[in-house]
Amino acid sequence: MKTIITLLGLLLSFSSHAKRPNILFIFTDDHGYQAISSYGSNRNKTPNIDRIAAEGMRFENCFVTNAICGPSRAVILTGKHSHLNGFMTNGNRFDGTQQTFPKLLRKKGYQTAIFGKWHLKTDPTGFDNWKVLLGQGPYYNPPMKSEEGTKKIEGYTTDIITDLTLEWLKDGRNKDEPFMLMCQHKAPHRNWQPGPDHLNLYDDVEMPYPETFWDDYKGRTAAASTQAMTVANHLSANDLKLNQPRNLTTSQLAAWNAAYEPKNKAFKEAKLEGKERIKWQYQRYVKDYLRCVTSVDDNIGRLLKYLDESGLAENTIVIYSSDQGWYLGEHGWYDKRWMYEESFRTPLVVRWPGTIKPGSVNNDFVSNLDFAQTFLDIAGVSKIPEPMQGHSLVPIFKGNTPNNWRKSFYYHYYEFPGAHSVRRHYGVRKDDYKLIHFYNLNAWELFDLKKDPNELKSVYSEPNYQDIVKDLKSELGQLRKKYKVPEDTRPVQRGNKKPKNQQNGKKNK
Ligand code: CA
């Protein structure tokens, strides 16, 4: 009798394992929602990302906890805020011995693999197979590291990362077990080198300018002070493709020069100045960025096609997201980092046949903090040894947002001094308002998001908003307590005095 029960148990466990869905996580670096047509882009088309959204769910309010590359990845792997996973800035090294969701999935019988950008300094842990770029990685002919060592691969990096992903799907895995596969692109990260297929895309188009392109940063102390990320003044000759790229093969360089030399010649002859020069820089920057996005979208199409042809599509959840949002000229900027909407919000579209209703749009506050627990929930991992700080999105996928789902969101950016000189800040976002504290400047900002969705006017000091300021400060304090933000993660800026406490003498605000 005992043997029969054991056999039955094994059979049941085998059948439930066999049915468990696969997870394909497609991830980019610095892809703002403004550059996705299903999010309403007025500048480009992304038919394959749109297809995931049309056949699944688009999230309108997916926020990141810290809008910068490495830290976002560490949050996703651990399900914990930066101050607990230890990767607070791009200068840190990821502690790969800590609990991560791929390790827990592996224990539960999932095969795990990652191809592409890793960007956490230490080698990946928790993966059956991995092949990753070294640091940022180049757009062409990238050296890639695996357990066998580092080898340069010739070609365009976005295509190569997809090739590696497809090879693993076809021949690299055990087809009897479910998988969690991360396909992580370098694109469209700076310096936006387009692929050989799209070097002349948009040549005859004038890209529209964002409403806030000529922002003067009035009333916003941090934006008006040290930041160095403007399209007007902070793009380099390499960014603008006024120099020839290095490390291209002879044929790649010939194609590059055929595309850029005539454009650069026309630019030099025009001798543009002032606003006309800034507009030229914007056009060059945005077009190159969008060309890189087109390659990403093409390659997502290749993955979706393979899932269809192989019969995997039905039982594979496809997720598309980026490590944070991006400024595509909004506020006159490129780059990310700020808690302002463009970088704080990141794209998230998810397709799960039979579970997510096609064409759904969700407005709940979700986050990269939730991804780990979502994947664990999908895989049936009910016990997580060390608590994580997000929530599974599976109920939301099913159209059943829990009644107690979060209505406010905590953010914290740490990388100052650092690239682009954006000051450290933390803050809280609610449906209608956002409160930000640039703590080393002793500067607060409050935005009325219904009246001022572009966040151009801080109403922090206006008498009518004092009750809201009080409520949001209280909420901020509660969130910091809930997430166990220690006081000593409020770093002291080099050369400045420790900031005075701004809030009624309470220490943890
Ligand atoms: Ca990034």
Coordinates of C-alpha atoms and ligand atoms in Angstrom, one line a residue:
M1 CA 0.0 0.0 0.0
K2 CA 2.8 2.4 1.0
T3 CA 4.6 1.7 -2.3
I4 CA 1.4 2.5 -4.3
I5 CA 0.9 5.8 -2.4
T6 CA 4.6 6.7 -3.1
L7 CA 4.2 5.8 -6.8
L8 CA 1.0 7.9 -7.0
G9 CA 2.8 10.7 -5.3
L10 CA 5.6 10.5 -7.8
L11 CA 3.2 10.4 -10.7
L12 CA 1.3 13.4 -9.4
S13 CA 4.4 15.3 -8.8
F14 CA 5.7 14.4 -12.3
S15 CA 2.5 15.6 -14.0
S16 CA 2.4 18.8 -12.1
H17 CA 6.0 19.5 -12.9
A18 CA 5.4 18.7 -16.5
K19 CA 2.7 21.3 -16.7
R20 CA 4.6 24.0 -15.0
P21 CA 5.0 27.0 -17.4
N22 CA 8.3 28.1 -18.8
I23 CA 9.4 31.6 -18.2
L24 CA 11.1 33.7 -20.9
F25 CA 12.3 37.0 -19.5
I26 CA 13.4 39.5 -22.2
F27 CA 15.1 42.5 -20.7
T28 CA 16.7 45.6 -22.1
D29 CA 18.9 48.3 -20.7
D30 CA 17.5 51.8 -20.7
H31 CA 14.4 51.3 -22.8
G32 CA 11.9 54.0 -21.9
Y33 CA 8.2 53.4 -22.4
Q34 CA 8.0 56.5 -24.7
A35 CA 9.9 54.4 -27.3
I36 CA 7.3 51.6 -27.4
S37 CA 4.3 52.0 -29.7
S38 CA 1.8 50.1 -27.4
Y39 CA 2.7 52.7 -24.7
G40 CA 1.8 55.4 -27.2
S41 CA 5.1 56.4 -28.7
N42 CA 4.8 59.2 -31.2
R43 CA 8.4 58.5 -32.5
N44 CA 8.7 54.8 -33.4
K45 CA 7.0 51.4 -33.9
T46 CA 7.7 48.2 -31.9
P47 CA 5.4 45.6 -33.5
N48 CA 6.8 42.6 -31.6
I49 CA 6.7 44.2 -28.1
D50 CA 3.2 45.4 -29.1
R51 CA 2.3 41.8 -29.9
I52 CA 3.2 40.6 -26.4
A53 CA 1.0 43.5 -25.0
A54 CA -1.9 42.7 -27.4
E55 CA -1.8 39.0 -26.5
G56 CA -1.2 39.7 -22.8
M57 CA -1.1 42.5 -20.3
R58 CA 0.5 46.0 -20.4
F59 CA 1.4 47.6 -17.0
E60 CA 1.0 51.3 -16.9
N61 CA 2.5 51.8 -13.5
C62 CA 5.6 49.5 -13.2
F63 CA 8.0 51.5 -11.0
V64 CA 11.6 50.7 -10.2
T65 CA 13.0 51.1 -6.6
N66 CA 16.3 52.7 -7.9
A67 CA 16.5 53.8 -11.5
I68 CA 20.0 52.6 -12.5
C69 CA 21.3 49.6 -14.3
G70 CA 23.2 47.3 -11.8
P71 CA 21.0 48.1 -8.8
S72 CA 17.8 47.3 -10.8
R73 CA 19.2 43.9 -11.7
A74 CA 20.1 43.2 -8.1
V75 CA 16.6 44.1 -7.0
I76 CA 15.1 41.7 -9.6
L77 CA 17.4 38.8 -8.6
T78 CA 16.9 39.2 -4.8
G79 CA 13.4 40.7 -4.5
K80 CA 14.9 43.1 -2.0
H81 CA 15.6 46.9 -2.0
S82 CA 19.2 48.1 -2.7
H83 CA 20.1 48.7 0.9
L84 CA 19.4 45.0 1.7
N85 CA 20.9 43.3 -1.4
G86 CA 24.0 45.5 -1.1
F87 CA 24.1 46.7 -4.7
M88 CA 23.2 50.4 -4.2
T89 CA 25.3 51.9 -7.1
N90 CA 27.0 50.7 -10.2
G91 CA 30.3 50.9 -8.3
N92 CA 29.2 48.0 -6.1
R93 CA 29.9 44.2 -6.5
F94 CA 27.0 41.8 -6.3
D95 CA 27.2 39.3 -3.5
G96 CA 26.4 36.1 -5.4
T97 CA 26.2 34.0 -2.3
Q98 CA 22.9 35.6 -1.2
Q99 CA 19.4 34.1 -1.9
T100 CA 18.2 34.8 -5.4
F101 CA 15.1 33.6 -7.3
P102 CA 17.1 31.6 -9.9
K103 CA 18.7 29.5 -7.1
L104 CA 15.3 28.8 -5.6
L105 CA 13.8 27.9 -9.0
R106 CA 16.6 25.5 -9.6
K107 CA 15.9 23.7 -6.3
K108 CA 12.3 23.4 -7.5
G109 CA 13.4 21.6 -10.7
Y110 CA 13.6 24.5 -13.2
Q111 CA 16.5 24.9 -15.6
T112 CA 17.9 28.4 -15.4
A113 CA 19.9 30.2 -18.0
I114 CA 21.0 33.8 -18.8
F115 CA 22.4 35.2 -22.0
G116 CA 23.5 38.8 -22.5
K117 CA 24.0 41.7 -20.1
W118 CA 24.7 40.8 -16.5
H119 CA 26.5 43.9 -15.2
L120 CA 26.9 42.9 -11.6
K121 CA 30.8 42.5 -11.6
T122 CA 30.8 39.0 -9.9
D123 CA 30.0 35.9 -12.1
P124 CA 26.4 34.8 -12.3
T125 CA 25.3 32.3 -9.7
G126 CA 22.1 30.2 -9.7
F127 CA 22.2 29.4 -13.4
D128 CA 22.7 26.1 -15.2
N129 CA 24.0 27.9 -18.2
W130 CA 25.2 31.4 -18.7
K131 CA 27.1 33.5 -21.2
V132 CA 27.4 37.2 -20.4
L133 CA 28.9 40.5 -21.6
L134 CA 31.9 41.9 -19.7
G135 CA 30.5 44.9 -17.9
Q136 CA 28.6 47.1 -20.3
G137 CA 29.7 45.2 -23.3
P138 CA 30.1 46.8 -26.8
Y139 CA 27.4 47.0 -29.6
Y140 CA 29.6 45.1 -32.0
N141 CA 31.8 42.0 -31.7
P142 CA 31.4 41.5 -27.9
P143 CA 33.7 39.3 -25.8
M144 CA 31.4 37.0 -23.8
K145 CA 32.2 35.2 -20.6
S146 CA 31.0 31.7 -19.6
E147 CA 32.2 29.0 -17.3
E148 CA 34.6 28.0 -20.1
G149 CA 36.2 31.4 -20.3
T150 CA 35.9 34.5 -22.4
K151 CA 35.5 34.5 -26.2
K152 CA 34.8 37.2 -28.7
I153 CA 31.8 36.7 -31.0
E154 CA 31.6 38.5 -34.3
G155 CA 28.4 40.3 -35.1
Y156 CA 25.9 42.8 -33.7
T157 CA 25.4 42.2 -30.0
T158 CA 21.6 42.4 -30.0
D159 CA 21.5 39.7 -32.7
I160 CA 24.2 37.6 -30.9
I161 CA 22.3 37.6 -27.6
T162 CA 19.2 36.4 -29.4
D163 CA 21.2 33.7 -31.3
L164 CA 22.6 32.4 -27.9
T165 CA 19.0 32.4 -26.5
L166 CA 17.6 30.5 -29.4
E167 CA 20.5 28.0 -29.5
W168 CA 19.8 27.1 -25.8
L169 CA 16.1 26.8 -26.5
K170 CA 16.7 24.5 -29.4
D171 CA 19.6 22.3 -28.2
G172 CA 21.0 23.5 -24.9
R173 CA 18.4 22.4 -22.4
N174 CA 16.7 19.2 -21.1
K175 CA 13.3 19.3 -22.8
D176 CA 11.6 17.3 -20.0
E177 CA 12.0 20.1 -17.5
P178 CA 10.5 23.6 -17.3
F179 CA 12.9 26.5 -17.8
M180 CA 13.5 30.1 -16.7
L181 CA 15.5 31.8 -19.4
M182 CA 16.7 35.4 -19.2
C183 CA 17.6 37.1 -22.5
Q184 CA 19.2 40.4 -21.5
H185 CA 20.2 43.0 -24.1
K186 CA 22.8 45.7 -23.8
A187 CA 20.7 47.9 -26.1
P188 CA 19.5 50.6 -26.1
H189 CA 22.1 51.7 -23.5
R190 CA 24.5 54.5 -24.4
N191 CA 26.2 55.1 -26.8
W192 CA 23.4 53.8 -29.1
Q193 CA 25.2 52.2 -32.0
P194 CA 22.7 51.0 -34.5
G195 CA 22.9 47.6 -36.1
P196 CA 23.9 47.0 -39.7
D197 CA 20.3 46.7 -40.8
H198 CA 19.1 50.1 -39.5
L199 CA 21.9 52.5 -40.0
N200 CA 19.8 54.7 -42.3
L201 CA 16.4 54.2 -40.6
Y202 CA 14.6 57.6 -39.9
D203 CA 17.1 59.6 -42.1
D204 CA 14.3 61.4 -43.8
V205 CA 12.2 62.0 -40.7
E206 CA 12.2 64.8 -38.2
M207 CA 11.5 63.4 -34.8
P208 CA 8.9 65.3 -32.7
Y209 CA 10.3 67.1 -29.6
P210 CA 8.9 66.3 -26.1
E211 CA 6.8 69.0 -24.5
T212 CA 9.4 69.5 -21.8
F213 CA 12.4 69.6 -24.1
W214 CA 13.3 73.2 -23.3
D215 CA 12.7 72.8 -19.5
D216 CA 14.6 75.5 -17.5
Y217 CA 14.4 73.5 -14.2
K218 CA 12.9 76.4 -12.3
G219 CA 12.0 75.6 -8.7
R220 CA 13.7 72.2 -8.8
T221 CA 17.0 72.6 -6.9
A222 CA 18.7 69.4 -7.9
A223 CA 17.8 69.5 -11.6
A224 CA 18.9 73.2 -11.6
S225 CA 22.3 72.4 -10.0
T226 CA 24.8 69.7 -10.7
Q227 CA 23.2 67.3 -13.1
A228 CA 25.1 66.6 -16.3
M229 CA 22.8 64.8 -18.6
T230 CA 21.4 67.3 -21.1
V231 CA 21.1 66.8 -24.8
A232 CA 22.3 70.4 -25.1
N233 CA 25.6 70.1 -23.3
H234 CA 26.6 66.6 -22.3
L235 CA 26.6 64.3 -25.3
S236 CA 30.1 63.4 -26.5
A237 CA 31.4 63.2 -30.0
N238 CA 31.2 59.4 -29.7
D239 CA 27.6 59.7 -28.6
L240 CA 26.8 61.8 -31.6
K241 CA 28.7 59.5 -34.0
L242 CA 31.1 62.3 -35.0
N243 CA 34.0 59.9 -34.5
Q244 CA 34.4 56.6 -36.2
P245 CA 33.6 53.7 -33.9
R246 CA 36.4 51.4 -32.9
N247 CA 36.5 47.6 -32.9
L248 CA 34.4 47.2 -36.0
T249 CA 35.4 44.7 -38.7
T250 CA 36.3 46.1 -42.1
S251 CA 32.9 45.3 -43.6
Q252 CA 31.1 46.6 -40.6
L253 CA 33.1 49.8 -40.7
A254 CA 32.4 50.2 -44.5
A255 CA 28.7 50.0 -43.9
W256 CA 28.9 52.4 -41.0
N257 CA 30.9 55.0 -42.9
A258 CA 28.6 54.7 -45.9
A259 CA 25.7 55.7 -43.6
Y260 CA 27.3 58.3 -41.3
E261 CA 29.9 60.1 -43.5
P262 CA 27.4 61.9 -45.7
K263 CA 25.2 62.8 -42.7
N264 CA 28.3 64.1 -40.8
K265 CA 29.5 66.1 -43.8
A266 CA 26.2 67.8 -44.1
F267 CA 26.3 68.6 -40.4
K268 CA 29.8 70.1 -40.6
E269 CA 28.9 72.3 -43.6
A270 CA 25.7 73.6 -41.9
K271 CA 27.8 75.2 -39.0
L272 CA 24.8 75.1 -36.7
E273 CA 24.7 77.2 -33.5
G274 CA 22.5 77.7 -30.5
K275 CA 19.1 76.1 -30.6
E276 CA 19.6 74.8 -34.1
R277 CA 22.7 72.9 -32.9
I278 CA 20.8 71.5 -29.9
K279 CA 18.0 70.3 -32.2
W280 CA 20.5 68.6 -34.4
Q281 CA 22.0 66.8 -31.4
Y282 CA 18.5 65.7 -30.3
Q283 CA 17.7 64.3 -33.8
R284 CA 21.0 62.4 -34.0
Y285 CA 20.7 61.0 -30.5
V286 CA 17.0 60.0 -30.6
K287 CA 17.3 58.4 -34.1
D288 CA 20.3 56.3 -33.1
Y289 CA 18.5 55.3 -29.9
L290 CA 15.4 54.3 -31.8
R291 CA 17.5 52.4 -34.4
C292 CA 18.9 50.3 -31.5
V293 CA 15.3 49.8 -30.2
T294 CA 14.2 48.5 -33.7
S295 CA 16.9 45.8 -33.6
V296 CA 15.7 44.8 -30.1
D297 CA 12.2 44.6 -31.4
D298 CA 13.2 42.6 -34.5
N299 CA 15.0 40.1 -32.3
I300 CA 12.0 39.8 -30.0
G301 CA 10.1 38.8 -33.2
R302 CA 12.6 36.0 -33.8
L303 CA 12.0 34.7 -30.3
L304 CA 8.2 34.8 -30.6
K305 CA 8.4 33.1 -34.0
Y306 CA 10.5 30.3 -32.5
L307 CA 8.1 29.8 -29.6
D308 CA 5.2 29.6 -32.2
E309 CA 7.0 27.1 -34.4
S310 CA 8.3 24.9 -31.7
G311 CA 4.9 24.7 -29.9
L312 CA 6.5 26.3 -26.8
A313 CA 4.3 29.4 -27.0
E314 CA 1.3 27.9 -25.3
N315 CA 3.1 27.0 -22.1
T316 CA 5.7 29.8 -21.9
I317 CA 5.2 33.0 -20.1
V318 CA 6.9 35.9 -22.0
I319 CA 7.9 39.0 -20.1
Y320 CA 9.3 42.1 -21.6
S321 CA 10.8 44.8 -19.4
S322 CA 13.7 47.2 -19.0
D323 CA 16.0 47.9 -16.0
Q324 CA 14.5 51.4 -15.7
G325 CA 12.9 54.1 -17.8
W326 CA 14.7 56.8 -19.8
Y327 CA 14.7 60.4 -21.0
L328 CA 14.3 60.6 -24.7
G329 CA 14.7 64.4 -24.6
E330 CA 12.1 65.0 -21.9
H331 CA 13.3 67.8 -19.6
G332 CA 16.1 68.2 -22.2
W333 CA 17.7 65.0 -21.0
Y334 CA 19.1 61.7 -21.9
D335 CA 19.9 59.0 -19.2
K336 CA 17.9 58.0 -16.1
R337 CA 18.4 58.1 -12.3
W338 CA 15.7 60.6 -11.2
M339 CA 12.4 59.7 -9.5
Y340 CA 10.6 61.7 -12.1
E341 CA 8.2 59.6 -14.1
E342 CA 10.3 59.0 -17.3
S343 CA 13.0 57.0 -15.5
F344 CA 10.9 55.9 -12.5
R345 CA 8.4 54.1 -14.6
T346 CA 9.6 51.1 -16.7
P347 CA 7.9 49.2 -19.4
L348 CA 6.4 45.8 -18.5
V349 CA 4.3 43.6 -20.8
V350 CA 3.5 40.0 -20.0
R351 CA 1.9 37.2 -22.1
W352 CA 0.6 34.1 -20.4
P353 CA -1.8 32.2 -22.7
G354 CA -4.8 30.9 -20.9
T355 CA -4.1 32.9 -17.8
I356 CA -3.8 36.6 -18.8
K357 CA -6.7 38.0 -20.8
P358 CA -5.4 39.3 -24.1
G359 CA -5.3 43.0 -24.5
S360 CA -5.5 43.7 -20.7
V361 CA -4.1 47.0 -19.3
N362 CA -3.3 47.2 -15.6
N363 CA -2.9 50.4 -13.5
D364 CA -1.8 48.9 -10.2
F365 CA 1.5 50.0 -8.7
V366 CA 3.8 47.1 -9.6
S367 CA 7.6 47.0 -9.5
N368 CA 10.8 45.2 -10.4
L369 CA 10.8 44.4 -6.6
D370 CA 7.9 42.0 -7.4
F371 CA 9.5 40.0 -10.2
A372 CA 11.3 37.4 -8.0
Q373 CA 8.2 36.5 -6.1
T374 CA 6.2 36.4 -9.2
F375 CA 8.6 33.9 -10.8
L376 CA 8.6 31.8 -7.6
D377 CA 4.8 31.8 -7.5
I378 CA 4.6 30.7 -11.1
A379 CA 7.0 27.8 -10.3
G380 CA 5.0 26.8 -7.3
V381 CA 7.7 27.7 -4.7
S382 CA 5.6 28.4 -1.6
K383 CA 8.3 28.8 1.0
I384 CA 10.9 31.4 0.5
P385 CA 13.7 30.8 3.1
E386 CA 14.6 34.5 3.6
P387 CA 11.7 37.0 3.2
M388 CA 11.6 39.1 0.1
Q389 CA 10.1 42.6 -0.1
G390 CA 7.7 42.5 -3.1
H391 CA 4.5 40.7 -3.9
S392 CA 3.7 38.1 -6.5
L393 CA 1.9 39.6 -9.6
V394 CA 0.2 36.3 -10.4
P395 CA -3.2 37.4 -8.9
I396 CA -3.0 40.6 -11.0
F397 CA -2.2 38.5 -14.1
K398 CA -5.5 36.7 -13.4
G399 CA -7.3 39.9 -13.1
N400 CA -7.7 39.7 -9.3
T401 CA -5.8 42.5 -7.7
P402 CA -5.7 41.8 -3.9
N403 CA -7.7 44.4 -1.9
N404 CA -4.6 45.3 0.1
W405 CA -2.3 45.9 -2.9
R406 CA 0.1 48.8 -2.4
K407 CA -1.2 52.3 -3.0
S408 CA 2.2 54.0 -2.4
F409 CA 5.7 53.3 -3.6
Y410 CA 9.1 53.9 -2.1
Y411 CA 12.1 55.0 -4.2
H412 CA 15.8 55.6 -3.3
Y413 CA 18.7 56.6 -5.6
Y414 CA 22.2 56.6 -4.2
E415 CA 24.8 57.2 -6.9
F416 CA 26.3 60.6 -6.1
P417 CA 29.0 61.5 -6.6
G418 CA 28.8 59.6 -9.8
A419 CA 28.2 59.7 -13.6
H420 CA 25.8 62.6 -14.6
S421 CA 25.9 64.0 -11.0
V422 CA 22.3 63.4 -10.1
R423 CA 21.9 64.1 -6.4
R424 CA 20.9 61.3 -4.0
H425 CA 17.2 61.3 -3.2
Y426 CA 14.4 59.2 -1.9
G427 CA 10.7 59.7 -2.1
V428 CA 7.1 58.4 -2.2
R429 CA 4.7 58.1 -5.1
K430 CA 1.0 57.9 -4.6
D431 CA -1.7 58.0 -7.2
D432 CA -2.0 61.8 -7.4
Y433 CA 1.2 63.1 -5.7
K434 CA 4.9 62.5 -5.5
L435 CA 7.1 63.7 -2.7
I436 CA 10.9 63.7 -3.3
H437 CA 13.7 64.5 -0.8
F438 CA 17.1 65.4 -2.1
Y439 CA 18.6 65.0 1.3
N440 CA 22.1 66.3 0.8
L441 CA 20.7 69.5 -0.6
N442 CA 18.0 69.8 2.1
A443 CA 15.6 70.2 -0.8
W444 CA 12.0 68.8 -1.0
E445 CA 9.7 68.7 -4.0
L446 CA 6.1 67.9 -4.3
F447 CA 4.3 67.3 -7.6
D448 CA 0.5 67.4 -8.1
L449 CA 0.5 64.7 -10.8
K450 CA -3.1 65.3 -11.9
K451 CA -2.5 69.0 -12.6
D452 CA 1.1 68.8 -13.5
P453 CA 1.9 65.3 -15.1
N454 CA 5.2 66.6 -16.5
E455 CA 6.5 67.5 -13.0
L456 CA 7.5 71.1 -13.9
K457 CA 6.3 72.9 -10.8
S458 CA 7.0 71.8 -7.2
V459 CA 4.1 72.9 -4.9
Y460 CA 6.0 71.8 -1.8
S461 CA 5.9 75.3 -0.2
E462 CA 2.4 76.3 -1.3
P463 CA 0.0 76.7 1.6
N464 CA -2.8 74.7 0.0
Y465 CA -0.6 71.6 -0.1
Q466 CA 0.6 71.5 3.5
D467 CA -1.8 68.7 4.6
I468 CA -0.6 66.6 1.7
V469 CA 3.0 67.2 2.5
K470 CA 2.3 66.1 6.1
D471 CA 0.5 62.9 4.9
L472 CA 3.2 62.0 2.4
K473 CA 6.0 62.5 4.9
S474 CA 4.2 60.2 7.3
E475 CA 3.8 57.6 4.5
L476 CA 7.4 58.0 3.6
G477 CA 8.5 57.3 7.2
Q478 CA 6.2 54.2 7.4
L479 CA 7.6 52.8 4.1
R480 CA 11.2 53.4 5.2
K481 CA 10.4 51.5 8.4
K482 CA 8.6 48.7 6.6
Y483 CA 11.5 48.2 4.2
K484 CA 14.0 48.3 7.0
V485 CA 15.9 51.3 5.6
P486 CA 18.7 51.9 8.1
E487 CA 19.7 55.5 8.9
D488 CA 23.2 54.9 7.8
T489 CA 22.1 54.3 4.2
R490 CA 21.6 58.0 4.0
P491 CA 25.1 58.6 2.8
V492 CA 27.0 61.8 3.5
Q493 CA 28.0 63.6 0.4
R494 CA 31.8 64.0 0.2
G495 CA 32.9 67.5 1.3
N496 CA 29.6 68.4 2.8
K497 CA 28.3 68.5 6.3
K498 CA 26.0 65.7 7.4
P499 CA 22.5 67.0 6.5
K500 CA 20.3 68.3 9.2
N501 CA 17.2 66.4 9.8
Q502 CA 14.3 68.0 8.1
Q503 CA 11.4 66.3 9.8
N504 CA 10.3 67.2 13.3
G505 CA 13.4 65.8 14.7
K506 CA 12.5 62.2 13.7
K507 CA 15.6 60.3 12.7
N508 CA 14.4 57.9 10.0
K509 CA 12.8 60.2 7.6
Ligands
CA1 CA 19.9 50.7 -17.4

